[in-house]
Amino acid sequence: RHGIRIAIDGPSGAGKSTIAKRVAARLGFDYIDTGAMYRSIGLKMARSGFFGEDGMHGGAVDPSREIDPDRLSSVLAETEIDFREGKVYLDGEDVESEIRNSEISKAASACAQIGIVREKLVDIQREIGSRKNVVMDGRDIGTNVFRDAEYKFFLTAAPEERAKRRFLELKEKGQDVVYEDILKDVEERDYRDTHRELNPLRKAEDAVEIDSTHMTIEEVVDEICSRVTI
Ligand code: C5P
């Protein structure tokens, strides 16, 4: 037995987390942000110096650095990720505000290519879905984590629109950002996410695709909720 699982996958900046959060609130489900889990591991790896000395102090992350698998394995064994009230905790610490920047985006996308990282996080995700009704967003929820999810959605939007949304979001937070840099980041991340060997981003055959380029958040939430019966 398990809860009702709603999987929402798609590329970065398609609005998954905003939409998944609202769908969860409307249906009374738990919202699980799997990207935040990869970001938290990325943060821990950056702090541990896996992406270069600089990454340790919140400086530049070099995602192409060679990773020592034995050292990573022992760091992961001592790493705890959990969710409380929709927020991710890394070893008991609320890291929400530290994981939303472009260096940690890079670190997350790099660590998401590593098998032992994915195994650990997928186990946690399945465990959460086994006891609760969840809306889970990510890249591989419908294709891997919950292949038998009750509902699957694939949310997309044009890269320029996604970059624009991310730009406005970071700007709102007072970060000093340049649109062209963000578009480049979006395109690079799309490339890495769709071309990686392990559970690459793709639409599950039985997922409903929603292109949100010309839709408002409310319209997308309505569209998803109208398809779910609880
Ligand atoms: O969704 P978000 O941008 O927060 O995710 C950060 C990174 O984590 C993504 O670029 C992707 O590489 C990775 N990720 C993943 N599988 C998931 C969720 C996120 O590989 N289910």
Short mmCIF file of C-alpha atoms in Angstrom, two decimals, residues 30-223:
data_model
loop_
_atom_site.label_atom_id
_atom_site.label_comp_id
_atom_site.label_asym_id
_atom_site.label_seq_id
_atom_site.Cartn_x
_atom_site.Cartn_y
_atom_site.Cartn_z
CA ASP A 30 2.78 16.82 0.76
CA TYR A 31 5.05 18.61 -1.68
CA ILE A 32 8.46 17.01 -2.23
CA ASP A 33 11.02 19.06 -4.14
CA THR A 34 13.59 16.51 -5.34
CA GLY A 35 15.69 19.25 -6.97
CA ALA A 36 16.22 20.65 -3.46
CA MET A 37 17.57 17.25 -2.43
CA TYR A 38 20.16 17.25 -5.26
CA ARG A 39 20.96 20.86 -4.41
CA SER A 40 21.55 19.93 -0.76
CA ILE A 41 23.96 17.17 -1.74
CA GLY A 42 25.59 19.64 -4.15
CA LEU A 43 25.96 22.10 -1.27
CA LYS A 44 27.47 19.48 1.00
CA MET A 45 29.91 18.44 -1.73
CA ALA A 46 30.84 22.06 -2.40
CA ARG A 47 31.42 22.64 1.32
CA SER A 48 33.55 19.51 1.43
CA GLY A 49 35.73 20.83 -1.40
CA PHE A 50 34.67 18.34 -4.10
CA PHE A 51 34.26 21.09 -6.71
CA GLY A 52 37.51 22.91 -5.95
CA GLU A 53 38.82 24.80 -2.93
CA ASP A 54 36.66 27.79 -3.80
CA GLY A 55 33.44 25.84 -3.67
CA MET A 56 34.10 25.32 0.03
CA HIS A 57 33.48 28.94 0.86
CA GLY A 58 30.57 29.55 -1.46
CA GLY A 59 32.83 30.64 -4.30
CA ALA A 60 32.95 29.32 -7.87
CA VAL A 61 32.01 25.68 -8.36
CA ASP A 62 33.88 23.75 -11.03
CA PRO A 63 31.41 21.02 -12.08
CA SER A 64 33.97 19.26 -14.27
CA ARG A 65 36.24 18.34 -11.32
CA GLU A 66 37.13 14.68 -10.97
CA ILE A 67 35.25 13.19 -7.98
CA ASP A 68 36.94 10.69 -5.65
CA PRO A 69 34.27 7.95 -5.36
CA ASP A 70 35.51 6.49 -2.07
CA ARG A 71 35.60 9.81 -0.34
CA LEU A 72 32.17 10.69 -1.75
CA SER A 73 30.77 7.41 -0.56
CA SER A 74 31.91 8.04 3.00
CA VAL A 75 30.58 11.61 2.93
CA LEU A 76 27.19 10.34 1.66
CA ALA A 77 27.03 7.69 4.36
CA GLU A 78 27.11 10.50 6.91
CA THR A 79 24.63 12.72 5.10
CA GLU A 80 21.01 13.03 6.14
CA ILE A 81 18.36 14.63 3.94
CA ASP A 82 14.80 15.07 5.06
CA PHE A 83 11.70 17.15 4.54
CA ARG A 84 9.75 18.97 7.19
CA GLU A 85 6.78 21.12 6.21
CA GLY A 86 7.92 21.33 2.62
CA LYS A 87 11.45 22.42 3.51
CA VAL A 88 14.62 20.44 2.94
CA TYR A 89 17.04 19.79 5.78
CA LEU A 90 20.67 18.81 5.28
CA ASP A 91 22.04 17.07 8.38
CA GLY A 92 19.36 18.81 10.41
CA GLU A 93 20.15 22.26 9.02
CA ASP A 94 17.58 24.31 7.07
CA VAL A 95 19.53 25.05 3.86
CA GLU A 96 16.67 26.50 1.81
CA SER A 97 18.24 29.94 1.39
CA GLU A 98 21.70 28.58 0.61
CA ILE A 99 20.76 26.24 -2.22
CA ARG A 100 19.05 28.72 -4.55
CA ASN A 101 21.94 30.26 -6.45
CA SER A 102 23.74 29.52 -9.68
CA GLU A 103 26.83 27.94 -8.09
CA ILE A 104 24.71 25.39 -6.25
CA SER A 105 22.65 24.84 -9.43
CA LYS A 106 25.88 23.76 -11.10
CA ALA A 107 26.91 21.60 -8.15
CA ALA A 108 23.45 19.96 -8.10
CA SER A 109 23.48 19.19 -11.77
CA ALA A 110 27.01 17.74 -11.47
CA CYS A 111 26.19 15.55 -8.46
CA ALA A 112 22.96 14.39 -10.17
CA GLN A 113 25.15 12.54 -12.67
CA ILE A 114 26.71 10.36 -10.00
CA GLY A 115 25.16 6.92 -9.46
CA ILE A 116 25.58 6.66 -5.69
CA VAL A 117 24.04 10.11 -5.20
CA ARG A 118 20.97 9.20 -7.28
CA GLU A 119 20.57 5.83 -5.53
CA LYS A 120 20.58 7.42 -2.13
CA LEU A 121 18.08 10.15 -3.05
CA VAL A 122 15.75 7.86 -5.01
CA ASP A 123 15.56 5.52 -1.97
CA ILE A 124 14.53 8.43 0.24
CA GLN A 125 11.99 9.63 -2.35
CA ARG A 126 10.39 6.20 -2.67
CA GLU A 127 10.23 5.85 1.08
CA ILE A 128 8.39 9.17 1.42
CA GLY A 129 5.96 8.22 -1.38
CA SER A 130 5.23 4.90 0.27
CA ARG A 131 3.48 6.44 3.25
CA LYS A 132 1.96 9.74 2.08
CA ASN A 133 -0.01 11.39 -0.71
CA VAL A 134 2.64 13.38 -2.52
CA VAL A 135 3.22 15.80 -5.33
CA MET A 136 6.85 15.21 -6.28
CA ASP A 137 8.68 17.29 -8.83
CA GLY A 138 11.98 16.58 -10.54
CA ARG A 139 13.46 15.11 -13.70
CA ASP A 140 12.99 11.36 -13.33
CA ILE A 141 9.94 10.95 -11.11
CA GLY A 142 7.60 9.55 -13.78
CA THR A 143 10.31 7.59 -15.59
CA ASN A 144 12.18 6.15 -12.60
CA VAL A 145 11.24 7.02 -9.02
CA PHE A 146 7.50 6.28 -9.43
CA ARG A 147 7.18 4.52 -12.73
CA ASP A 148 3.72 3.46 -11.58
CA ALA A 149 2.64 6.91 -10.31
CA GLU A 150 -1.12 7.46 -10.35
CA TYR A 151 -0.63 10.75 -12.24
CA LYS A 152 2.25 11.98 -14.37
CA PHE A 153 2.80 15.39 -15.90
CA PHE A 154 5.60 16.73 -18.05
CA LEU A 155 5.87 20.48 -17.79
CA THR A 156 7.79 22.43 -20.42
CA ALA A 157 8.25 26.00 -21.64
CA ALA A 158 10.49 27.63 -24.25
CA PRO A 159 14.10 28.11 -22.97
CA GLU A 160 13.88 31.91 -23.38
CA GLU A 161 10.71 32.01 -21.30
CA ARG A 162 12.28 29.81 -18.60
CA ALA A 163 15.40 31.99 -18.51
CA LYS A 164 13.23 35.10 -18.25
CA ARG A 165 11.31 33.64 -15.30
CA ARG A 166 14.51 32.61 -13.50
CA PHE A 167 16.02 36.03 -14.19
CA LEU A 168 13.02 37.83 -12.64
CA GLU A 169 12.98 35.45 -9.69
CA LEU A 170 16.67 36.03 -8.84
CA LYS A 171 16.38 39.75 -9.48
CA GLU A 172 13.45 39.83 -7.05
CA LYS A 173 15.74 38.29 -4.43
CA GLY A 174 18.17 41.14 -5.00
CA GLN A 175 20.77 39.09 -6.87
CA ASP A 176 22.88 40.82 -9.48
CA VAL A 177 22.09 38.80 -12.60
CA VAL A 178 22.41 39.10 -16.39
CA TYR A 179 19.69 37.57 -18.62
CA GLU A 180 22.15 36.21 -21.20
CA ASP A 181 24.12 34.38 -18.49
CA ILE A 182 20.95 32.79 -17.18
CA LEU A 183 19.85 31.69 -20.65
CA LYS A 184 23.26 30.11 -21.13
CA ASP A 185 22.95 28.34 -17.74
CA VAL A 186 19.47 27.09 -18.65
CA GLU A 187 20.68 25.72 -21.97
CA GLU A 188 23.74 24.06 -20.43
CA ARG A 189 21.68 22.50 -17.69
CA ASP A 190 19.08 21.25 -20.22
CA TYR A 191 21.90 19.67 -22.15
CA ARG A 192 23.42 17.97 -19.09
CA ASP A 193 20.03 16.83 -17.77
CA THR A 194 18.87 15.32 -21.08
CA HIS A 195 22.20 13.82 -22.14
CA ARG A 196 23.41 12.25 -18.93
CA GLU A 197 23.69 8.51 -18.77
CA LEU A 198 21.71 7.95 -15.56
CA ASN A 199 17.96 8.64 -15.66
CA PRO A 200 18.15 11.50 -18.15
CA LEU A 201 15.28 13.96 -18.34
CA ARG A 202 12.61 12.73 -20.73
CA LYS A 203 8.84 12.58 -20.86
CA ALA A 204 7.36 9.31 -19.63
CA GLU A 205 5.20 7.78 -22.35
CA ASP A 206 2.13 7.96 -20.17
CA ALA A 207 2.75 11.52 -18.90
CA VAL A 208 0.45 14.40 -19.85
CA GLU A 209 2.56 17.13 -21.43
CA ILE A 210 1.77 20.75 -20.59
CA ASP A 211 3.58 23.58 -22.37
CA SER A 212 3.35 26.56 -20.04
CA THR A 213 5.04 29.14 -22.30
CA HIS A 214 1.78 31.04 -22.77
CA MET A 215 -0.04 29.93 -19.64
CA THR A 216 -0.34 31.53 -16.22
CA ILE A 217 0.54 29.58 -13.08
CA GLU A 218 -3.14 29.35 -12.13
CA GLU A 219 -4.03 27.92 -15.53
CA VAL A 220 -1.43 25.19 -15.21
CA VAL A 221 -2.51 24.37 -11.64
CA ASP A 222 -6.16 24.17 -12.79
CA GLU A 223 -5.20 21.95 -15.70
#
